[in-house]
Amino acid sequence: MTPADETPSRIGVFGLLGSGNLGNDGSLEAVLGHLRAEHPHASVDALCGGPEAVTARFGIPATRLHWNRAEYRTASRASAIVSKGLGKLVDVFRTAAWVRRHDVVIVPGMGVLEATLPLRPWGFPYSLFLLCASGRLLGTRVALVSVGAAEIRNRPTRALVRWSARLAAYRSYRDEQSRDAMRAMGVDTSRDEVYPDLAFALPAPRSGAPSATPGAVCLGVMDFHGGNDDRARAEEIHRRYLDGTITFVRTLVAEGRPVRLLTGDQCDLSVVAAILDAVDSPLVTAAEPASLTDLMNEMAAADTVVAVRYHNLICALKTGTPVLALCYAAKSNALMDRMGLGAYCHPAREVDADRLLEQFRDLEKHAVEVRRTLAGRNQVVTRQLAEQFSALTAALFPADSHAPTPRKAP
């Protein structure tokens, strides 16, 4: 606890937070829970994508990440292009000024060192580089906590990500392959550790007992068009994914199974609409989750989950509900392997409805065994995240780490 005569720590959180992605906000929620429990006197604010949403939900002051409000709109006119260019210059000074006000800045989880979805170097990679460079120049410690990483082919994006990681004062990764990817891109990872994704620190509802007869299936969807290297065939990938998913839903409905559609980002609503339009049945309904807690509540009530988004998978795994992953990146395979469900992965780029149904039926056949496996793996994950938070305190708040408080499991 901070003595009364000491200045409270000034902590910033940074990222695409409050922008409609439930996984990103869930990572923030987990870190804020740790800070409020272990550093209750700290002053916390955010530099983020959706400041109004972050302040409304989490009760902390927040500043807009970009000076240019149209940062994520396509610039087609000359005035818009000039505004974007000017914004990049202004953001250098805005980011530095914000960083200067803090002792520590935390980037809470998220795939900030990867490009598994379409990404331009002058977007978030540039913003992250400004953050880490400002931290190094101004003496503010920047921590990348349980982040995701992947090798990047695009040279400008690769360079920005590599230098961001090098300039950070603390790094930890959410899986081994993320650490390996950064090592392959020229970052010294000899002191970096691997811990579970921060969203596993969120409290989960108790999963209900499986029904005697086949019950509800939660289907987590995604507006998926491939990754950064798939732009040329993005529509083909999306169509194949959507067609395979619709066929899967039709089969379940024909068997009398209720299907609950879930999203993880606002952009996924177009996929929900397409499925509802293609499968006209009262058995198919859509939820409107506003947080990972909402997602976990839905999944805890289901017999089985099939999901694409990484944090949708985490929600199912956390609740102990049997889940089949439609994997769009290697991180999903790594997550399922960590939790003992590596056999239940299906490629999102090449959805084969027949094979998907075969895997789904096998998962349900072994549901009792799967639930037992997840219960054990979740205990391990809880211990590992306690170690992550202890390591974070020791690295960033050494004055508070001489007598660490044991952290209770969520």
Short mmCIF file of C-alpha atoms in Angstrom, two decimals:
data_model
loop_
_atom_site.label_atom_id
_atom_site.label_comp_id
_atom_site.label_asym_id
_atom_site.label_seq_id
_atom_site.Cartn_x
_atom_site.Cartn_y
_atom_site.Cartn_z
CA MET A 1 0.00 0.00 0.00
CA THR A 2 1.30 3.46 -0.85
CA PRO A 3 2.21 5.52 2.25
CA ALA A 4 0.30 8.77 2.66
CA ASP A 5 3.41 10.89 2.18
CA GLU A 6 4.31 9.32 -1.17
CA THR A 7 3.02 10.42 -4.55
CA PRO A 8 0.64 7.77 -5.93
CA SER A 9 1.87 5.91 -9.00
CA ARG A 10 0.62 7.33 -12.29
CA ILE A 11 -0.37 4.43 -14.52
CA GLY A 12 -1.54 4.62 -18.11
CA VAL A 13 -3.23 1.88 -20.13
CA PHE A 14 -2.93 1.90 -23.90
CA GLY A 15 -4.56 0.16 -26.85
CA LEU A 16 -7.57 -0.23 -29.10
CA LEU A 17 -9.83 -0.21 -26.07
CA GLY A 18 -13.45 0.85 -26.07
CA SER A 19 -13.64 0.35 -29.83
CA GLY A 20 -16.17 -2.48 -29.86
CA ASN A 21 -13.84 -5.46 -29.47
CA LEU A 22 -14.91 -7.43 -26.39
CA GLY A 23 -11.60 -9.27 -26.06
CA ASN A 24 -9.57 -6.08 -25.88
CA ASP A 25 -11.87 -4.63 -23.25
CA GLY A 26 -11.79 -7.88 -21.30
CA SER A 27 -8.00 -7.68 -21.11
CA LEU A 28 -8.30 -4.12 -19.79
CA GLU A 29 -10.88 -5.24 -17.22
CA ALA A 30 -8.49 -7.93 -15.94
CA VAL A 31 -5.59 -5.48 -15.54
CA LEU A 32 -7.76 -2.86 -13.84
CA GLY A 33 -8.95 -5.53 -11.41
CA HIS A 34 -5.32 -6.28 -10.51
CA LEU A 35 -4.37 -2.60 -10.17
CA ARG A 36 -7.35 -1.79 -7.97
CA ALA A 37 -6.61 -4.75 -5.70
CA GLU A 38 -2.82 -4.39 -5.43
CA HIS A 39 -2.25 -0.67 -6.15
CA PRO A 40 -5.43 0.99 -4.88
CA HIS A 41 -3.85 4.43 -4.55
CA ALA A 42 -2.57 4.54 -8.13
CA SER A 43 -3.95 7.08 -10.57
CA VAL A 44 -5.05 5.28 -13.77
CA ASP A 45 -6.11 6.69 -17.13
CA ALA A 46 -6.14 5.51 -20.76
CA LEU A 47 -5.00 6.47 -24.25
CA CYS A 48 -7.32 4.43 -26.40
CA GLY A 49 -9.55 4.05 -29.43
CA GLY A 50 -12.88 4.67 -27.70
CA PRO A 51 -12.32 7.00 -24.74
CA GLU A 52 -16.00 7.70 -24.09
CA ALA A 53 -16.79 3.98 -23.86
CA VAL A 54 -13.80 3.28 -21.60
CA THR A 55 -14.73 6.07 -19.20
CA ALA A 56 -18.39 5.07 -19.13
CA ARG A 57 -17.69 1.41 -18.45
CA PHE A 58 -14.52 1.43 -16.34
CA GLY A 59 -14.71 4.83 -14.67
CA ILE A 60 -11.25 6.05 -15.62
CA PRO A 61 -10.29 9.20 -17.57
CA ALA A 62 -9.45 8.45 -21.20
CA THR A 63 -7.91 10.29 -24.13
CA ARG A 64 -8.49 9.60 -27.82
CA LEU A 65 -5.63 7.60 -29.37
CA HIS A 66 -5.55 9.60 -32.63
CA TRP A 67 -5.81 13.31 -33.29
CA ASN A 68 -7.53 12.55 -36.60
CA ARG A 69 -11.06 11.37 -35.81
CA ALA A 70 -11.31 9.74 -39.24
CA GLU A 71 -8.18 7.62 -38.70
CA TYR A 72 -9.88 4.32 -39.56
CA ARG A 73 -11.90 5.56 -42.52
CA THR A 74 -10.58 5.15 -46.04
CA ALA A 75 -9.11 8.44 -47.26
CA SER A 76 -10.32 8.99 -50.83
CA ARG A 77 -10.19 12.78 -51.17
CA ALA A 78 -7.06 14.93 -51.05
CA SER A 79 -8.26 16.74 -47.93
CA ALA A 80 -8.73 13.44 -46.10
CA ILE A 81 -5.27 12.24 -47.12
CA VAL A 82 -3.69 15.50 -45.92
CA SER A 83 -5.61 15.24 -42.64
CA LYS A 84 -4.34 11.72 -42.07
CA GLY A 85 -0.76 12.73 -42.78
CA LEU A 86 -1.02 15.74 -40.47
CA GLY A 87 -2.55 13.48 -37.82
CA LYS A 88 0.48 11.19 -37.87
CA LEU A 89 2.71 14.15 -37.12
CA VAL A 90 0.46 15.57 -34.41
CA ASP A 91 0.23 12.15 -32.76
CA VAL A 92 4.00 12.15 -32.20
CA PHE A 93 3.64 15.07 -29.80
CA ARG A 94 0.28 14.00 -28.36
CA THR A 95 1.59 10.52 -27.50
CA ALA A 96 4.81 11.87 -25.99
CA ALA A 97 2.89 14.41 -23.87
CA TRP A 98 0.57 11.68 -22.57
CA VAL A 99 3.42 9.25 -21.83
CA ARG A 100 5.36 11.96 -19.94
CA ARG A 101 2.57 12.22 -17.38
CA HIS A 102 2.99 8.59 -16.27
CA ASP A 103 5.40 6.44 -14.30
CA VAL A 104 4.24 3.26 -16.05
CA VAL A 105 2.19 2.51 -19.17
CA ILE A 106 0.63 -0.94 -19.55
CA VAL A 107 -0.48 -2.46 -22.85
CA PRO A 108 -2.95 -5.07 -21.52
CA GLY A 109 -2.86 -8.23 -23.62
CA MET A 110 -4.29 -8.12 -27.16
CA GLY A 111 -2.46 -9.19 -30.32
CA VAL A 112 -0.46 -5.98 -30.53
CA LEU A 113 2.63 -7.65 -32.04
CA GLU A 114 0.89 -9.59 -34.78
CA ALA A 115 -0.78 -9.04 -38.14
CA THR A 116 -3.07 -12.07 -38.33
CA LEU A 117 -5.89 -9.78 -39.47
CA PRO A 118 -5.62 -7.05 -42.14
CA LEU A 119 -3.35 -4.32 -40.79
CA ARG A 120 -1.57 -1.28 -42.22
CA PRO A 121 1.82 -0.20 -40.80
CA TRP A 122 0.71 3.42 -40.35
CA GLY A 123 -2.24 2.31 -38.21
CA PHE A 124 -1.84 0.68 -34.81
CA PRO A 125 1.79 -0.49 -35.35
CA TYR A 126 2.80 3.16 -35.79
CA SER A 127 0.88 4.17 -32.65
CA LEU A 128 2.51 1.41 -30.62
CA PHE A 129 5.95 2.46 -31.84
CA LEU A 130 5.27 6.07 -30.79
CA LEU A 131 4.27 4.82 -27.35
CA CYS A 132 7.35 2.64 -26.80
CA ALA A 133 9.77 5.20 -28.26
CA SER A 134 8.29 7.95 -26.08
CA GLY A 135 8.59 5.73 -23.03
CA ARG A 136 12.26 5.04 -23.69
CA LEU A 137 13.07 8.71 -24.37
CA LEU A 138 11.12 10.10 -21.42
CA GLY A 139 11.94 7.46 -18.82
CA THR A 140 8.43 6.01 -18.55
CA ARG A 141 8.35 2.23 -18.25
CA VAL A 142 6.18 0.62 -20.95
CA ALA A 143 4.97 -2.93 -20.30
CA LEU A 144 3.58 -5.29 -22.95
CA VAL A 145 1.67 -7.73 -20.75
CA SER A 146 0.62 -11.20 -21.98
CA VAL A 147 0.48 -9.93 -25.56
CA GLY A 148 0.14 -11.92 -28.75
CA ALA A 149 2.79 -11.89 -31.48
CA ALA A 150 3.38 -13.51 -34.85
CA GLU A 151 6.02 -13.23 -37.55
CA ILE A 152 5.16 -10.45 -39.98
CA ARG A 153 6.14 -10.42 -43.65
CA ASN A 154 5.33 -6.82 -44.50
CA ARG A 155 8.63 -5.01 -43.96
CA PRO A 156 7.39 -1.64 -42.61
CA THR A 157 4.96 -3.35 -40.20
CA ARG A 158 7.64 -5.84 -39.16
CA ALA A 159 10.13 -3.05 -38.44
CA LEU A 160 7.66 -1.02 -36.36
CA VAL A 161 6.60 -4.07 -34.33
CA ARG A 162 10.20 -5.18 -33.78
CA TRP A 163 11.32 -1.76 -32.54
CA SER A 164 8.24 -1.40 -30.33
CA ALA A 165 9.10 -4.66 -28.60
CA ARG A 166 12.77 -3.74 -28.24
CA LEU A 167 11.95 -0.37 -26.67
CA ALA A 168 9.47 -1.75 -24.12
CA ALA A 169 10.73 -2.06 -20.53
CA TYR A 170 8.77 -5.28 -19.87
CA ARG A 171 7.42 -7.98 -22.15
CA SER A 172 5.44 -11.15 -21.57
CA TYR A 173 3.53 -13.25 -24.08
CA ARG A 174 0.32 -15.25 -24.04
CA ASP A 175 1.87 -18.32 -25.68
CA GLU A 176 5.24 -19.82 -26.59
CA GLN A 177 4.82 -19.21 -30.29
CA SER A 178 4.46 -15.46 -29.67
CA ARG A 179 7.80 -15.38 -27.89
CA ASP A 180 9.34 -17.51 -30.66
CA ALA A 181 7.98 -15.12 -33.28
CA MET A 182 9.58 -12.11 -31.63
CA ARG A 183 12.87 -13.96 -31.31
CA ALA A 184 12.70 -14.80 -35.03
CA MET A 185 12.14 -11.09 -35.77
CA GLY A 186 15.32 -10.11 -33.95
CA VAL A 187 14.13 -9.33 -30.42
CA ASP A 188 16.13 -10.63 -27.44
CA THR A 189 13.52 -12.66 -25.54
CA SER A 190 15.89 -14.33 -23.06
CA ARG A 191 14.25 -12.52 -20.13
CA ASP A 192 10.68 -12.64 -21.43
CA GLU A 193 8.16 -15.02 -19.90
CA VAL A 194 5.00 -16.72 -21.17
CA TYR A 195 1.74 -16.54 -19.22
CA PRO A 196 -1.91 -17.21 -20.15
CA ASP A 197 -4.08 -14.56 -21.78
CA LEU A 198 -5.23 -11.92 -19.30
CA ALA A 199 -8.90 -12.65 -20.00
CA PHE A 200 -8.51 -15.90 -18.06
CA ALA A 201 -8.23 -13.72 -14.92
CA LEU A 202 -11.87 -12.64 -15.23
CA PRO A 203 -14.36 -14.40 -12.94
CA ALA A 204 -16.47 -16.99 -14.72
CA PRO A 205 -20.01 -18.16 -13.98
CA ARG A 206 -20.45 -21.76 -13.00
CA SER A 207 -21.14 -23.89 -16.05
CA GLY A 208 -24.44 -25.74 -15.92
CA ALA A 209 -24.66 -29.51 -15.97
CA PRO A 210 -25.04 -30.92 -19.49
CA SER A 211 -28.64 -31.69 -20.38
CA ALA A 212 -29.86 -35.27 -20.71
CA THR A 213 -30.87 -34.58 -24.30
CA PRO A 214 -28.89 -32.55 -26.85
CA GLY A 215 -29.31 -28.89 -25.95
CA ALA A 216 -28.28 -25.45 -27.07
CA VAL A 217 -25.17 -24.76 -29.14
CA CYS A 218 -23.45 -21.37 -28.98
CA LEU A 219 -21.89 -20.31 -32.27
CA GLY A 220 -19.38 -17.50 -32.03
CA VAL A 221 -19.08 -15.84 -35.45
CA MET A 222 -16.59 -13.44 -36.99
CA ASP A 223 -16.49 -11.12 -39.98
CA PHE A 224 -13.58 -13.14 -41.28
CA HIS A 225 -11.82 -12.32 -44.56
CA GLY A 226 -8.43 -13.90 -43.94
CA GLY A 227 -5.25 -12.29 -42.70
CA ASN A 228 -2.86 -9.58 -43.77
CA ASP A 229 -1.39 -11.76 -46.52
CA ASP A 230 -4.81 -12.83 -47.88
CA ARG A 231 -6.07 -9.54 -49.27
CA ALA A 232 -6.17 -10.82 -52.87
CA ARG A 233 -8.56 -13.65 -51.96
CA ALA A 234 -10.35 -12.04 -49.02
CA GLU A 235 -13.85 -12.35 -50.51
CA GLU A 236 -13.30 -15.98 -51.51
CA ILE A 237 -12.17 -16.82 -47.96
CA HIS A 238 -15.14 -15.00 -46.46
CA ARG A 239 -17.64 -16.72 -48.75
CA ARG A 240 -16.25 -20.17 -47.99
CA TYR A 241 -16.28 -19.51 -44.27
CA LEU A 242 -19.84 -18.16 -44.37
CA ASP A 243 -21.20 -20.96 -46.58
CA GLY A 244 -19.68 -23.66 -44.39
CA THR A 245 -21.03 -22.02 -41.24
CA ILE A 246 -24.54 -21.69 -42.69
CA THR A 247 -24.54 -25.37 -43.71
CA PHE A 248 -23.46 -26.32 -40.19
CA VAL A 249 -26.29 -24.25 -38.63
CA ARG A 250 -28.88 -25.73 -41.02
CA THR A 251 -27.87 -29.24 -40.01
CA LEU A 252 -28.20 -28.49 -36.32
CA VAL A 253 -31.59 -26.87 -36.83
CA ALA A 254 -32.79 -29.88 -38.84
CA GLU A 255 -31.94 -31.99 -35.78
CA GLY A 256 -33.96 -29.69 -33.52
CA ARG A 257 -30.95 -28.07 -31.83
CA PRO A 258 -31.26 -24.44 -30.68
CA VAL A 259 -28.38 -22.30 -31.98
CA ARG A 260 -27.36 -19.08 -30.23
CA LEU A 261 -25.26 -16.69 -32.34
CA LEU A 262 -22.59 -14.70 -30.50
CA THR A 263 -20.24 -11.93 -31.59
CA GLY A 264 -16.93 -10.58 -30.29
CA ASP A 265 -16.81 -7.29 -32.19
CA GLN A 266 -19.37 -4.93 -33.66
CA CYS A 267 -18.22 -5.79 -37.19
CA ASP A 268 -19.44 -9.38 -36.67
CA LEU A 269 -23.08 -8.30 -36.83
CA SER A 270 -23.07 -8.59 -40.63
CA VAL A 271 -22.34 -12.32 -40.31
CA VAL A 272 -25.13 -12.73 -37.76
CA ALA A 273 -27.53 -11.03 -40.19
CA ALA A 274 -26.41 -13.28 -43.07
CA ILE A 275 -26.98 -16.45 -41.04
CA LEU A 276 -30.40 -15.34 -39.78
CA ASP A 277 -31.39 -14.49 -43.33
CA ALA A 278 -30.20 -17.85 -44.70
CA VAL A 279 -31.63 -20.02 -41.91
CA ASP A 280 -35.19 -18.90 -41.22
CA SER A 281 -35.96 -20.75 -38.00
CA PRO A 282 -37.06 -19.80 -34.47
CA LEU A 283 -34.34 -22.15 -33.23
CA VAL A 284 -31.68 -19.67 -34.36
CA THR A 285 -31.38 -16.60 -32.15
CA ALA A 286 -28.75 -13.93 -31.63
CA ALA A 287 -27.38 -12.49 -28.40
CA GLU A 288 -26.08 -8.95 -27.95
CA PRO A 289 -23.09 -9.40 -25.61
CA ALA A 290 -21.53 -6.20 -24.29
CA SER A 291 -18.62 -7.83 -22.46
CA LEU A 292 -16.73 -11.07 -22.03
CA THR A 293 -18.84 -11.65 -18.92
CA ASP A 294 -21.95 -11.61 -21.12
CA LEU A 295 -20.29 -14.10 -23.46
CA MET A 296 -19.36 -16.39 -20.58
CA ASN A 297 -22.91 -16.30 -19.23
CA GLU A 298 -24.23 -17.40 -22.62
CA MET A 299 -21.64 -20.16 -22.99
CA ALA A 300 -22.03 -21.48 -19.45
CA ALA A 301 -25.70 -22.17 -20.24
CA ALA A 302 -24.90 -24.06 -23.46
CA ASP A 303 -24.03 -27.70 -24.03
CA THR A 304 -21.37 -26.94 -26.62
CA VAL A 305 -19.62 -23.97 -28.24
CA VAL A 306 -18.20 -23.53 -31.75
CA ALA A 307 -16.27 -20.27 -32.11
CA VAL A 308 -13.81 -18.36 -34.29
CA ARG A 309 -12.65 -15.33 -32.32
CA TYR A 310 -9.77 -15.92 -29.93
CA HIS A 311 -11.50 -14.43 -26.91
CA ASN A 312 -14.73 -16.28 -27.66
CA LEU A 313 -12.68 -19.45 -27.32
CA ILE A 314 -11.23 -18.21 -24.03
CA CYS A 315 -14.73 -17.56 -22.68
CA ALA A 316 -15.82 -21.11 -23.50
CA LEU A 317 -12.64 -22.62 -22.07
CA LYS A 318 -12.89 -20.50 -18.92
CA THR A 319 -16.45 -21.70 -18.25
CA GLY A 320 -15.42 -25.31 -18.87
CA THR A 321 -17.86 -25.69 -21.76
CA PRO A 322 -16.76 -28.10 -24.53
CA VAL A 323 -15.63 -25.97 -27.49
CA LEU A 324 -14.61 -26.55 -31.09
CA ALA A 325 -12.34 -23.87 -32.55
CA LEU A 326 -12.56 -22.52 -36.08
CA CYS A 327 -8.94 -21.40 -36.19
CA TYR A 328 -8.00 -18.35 -38.26
CA ALA A 329 -4.46 -18.07 -36.85
CA ALA A 330 -1.91 -20.28 -35.13
CA LYS A 331 -2.66 -18.59 -31.81
CA SER A 332 -6.02 -20.38 -31.70
CA ASN A 333 -4.36 -23.77 -32.19
CA ALA A 334 -1.83 -22.92 -29.48
CA LEU A 335 -4.62 -21.94 -27.08
CA MET A 336 -6.53 -25.16 -27.68
CA ASP A 337 -3.36 -27.20 -27.23
CA ARG A 338 -2.64 -25.44 -23.92
CA MET A 339 -6.11 -26.36 -22.67
CA GLY A 340 -5.93 -29.98 -23.83
CA LEU A 341 -8.34 -29.66 -26.78
CA GLY A 342 -5.90 -29.63 -29.68
CA ALA A 343 -7.92 -32.32 -31.49
CA TYR A 344 -10.91 -29.98 -31.78
CA CYS A 345 -9.56 -27.40 -34.23
CA HIS A 346 -10.90 -26.69 -37.73
CA PRO A 347 -9.42 -24.22 -40.26
CA ALA A 348 -11.55 -21.09 -40.67
CA ARG A 349 -10.10 -20.50 -44.14
CA GLU A 350 -11.19 -23.90 -45.41
CA VAL A 351 -14.44 -24.70 -43.63
CA ASP A 352 -15.62 -28.20 -44.57
CA ALA A 353 -19.14 -28.60 -43.20
CA ASP A 354 -19.01 -32.41 -43.20
CA ARG A 355 -15.70 -32.55 -41.35
CA LEU A 356 -16.85 -29.81 -38.97
CA LEU A 357 -19.96 -31.82 -38.08
CA GLU A 358 -17.84 -34.92 -37.58
CA GLN A 359 -15.56 -33.10 -35.13
CA PHE A 360 -18.58 -31.53 -33.41
CA ARG A 361 -20.22 -34.89 -32.83
CA ASP A 362 -16.99 -36.33 -31.48
CA LEU A 363 -16.66 -33.38 -29.09
CA GLU A 364 -20.17 -33.93 -27.75
CA LYS A 365 -19.54 -37.65 -27.42
CA HIS A 366 -16.57 -36.91 -25.12
CA ALA A 367 -18.16 -33.91 -23.35
CA VAL A 368 -17.79 -35.31 -19.81
CA GLU A 369 -14.10 -36.02 -20.32
CA VAL A 370 -13.59 -32.58 -21.92
CA ARG A 371 -15.20 -30.79 -18.99
CA ARG A 372 -12.96 -32.67 -16.58
CA THR A 373 -9.88 -31.73 -18.62
CA LEU A 374 -10.85 -28.05 -18.68
CA ALA A 375 -11.42 -27.97 -14.93
CA GLY A 376 -7.85 -29.12 -14.35
CA ARG A 377 -6.33 -26.81 -16.95
CA ASN A 378 -8.17 -23.79 -15.58
CA GLN A 379 -6.64 -24.39 -12.15
CA VAL A 380 -3.18 -24.30 -13.73
CA VAL A 381 -4.00 -21.13 -15.68
CA THR A 382 -5.18 -19.39 -12.50
CA ARG A 383 -1.87 -20.10 -10.76
CA GLN A 384 0.11 -18.93 -13.78
CA LEU A 385 -1.77 -15.63 -13.96
CA ALA A 386 -1.09 -15.02 -10.27
CA GLU A 387 2.59 -15.42 -11.14
CA GLN A 388 2.18 -12.96 -14.03
CA PHE A 389 0.72 -10.26 -11.80
CA SER A 390 3.43 -10.82 -9.17
CA ALA A 391 6.12 -10.53 -11.85
CA LEU A 392 4.50 -7.36 -13.18
CA THR A 393 4.49 -5.77 -9.72
CA ALA A 394 8.15 -6.71 -9.16
CA ALA A 395 9.20 -5.28 -12.53
CA LEU A 396 7.18 -2.06 -12.54
CA PHE A 397 6.48 -1.29 -8.90
CA PRO A 398 9.59 -2.47 -7.02
CA ALA A 399 8.71 -0.40 -3.94
CA ASP A 400 5.51 -2.45 -3.57
CA SER A 401 7.03 -5.87 -4.25
CA HIS A 402 9.10 -6.41 -1.09
CA ALA A 403 6.14 -8.13 0.59
CA PRO A 404 3.74 -9.22 -2.12
CA THR A 405 0.17 -9.89 -1.16
CA PRO A 406 -1.00 -13.38 -2.13
CA ARG A 407 -3.51 -13.03 -4.93
CA LYS A 408 -6.77 -14.89 -4.52
CA ALA A 409 -7.97 -16.97 -7.41
CA PRO A 410 -10.84 -15.36 -9.32
#
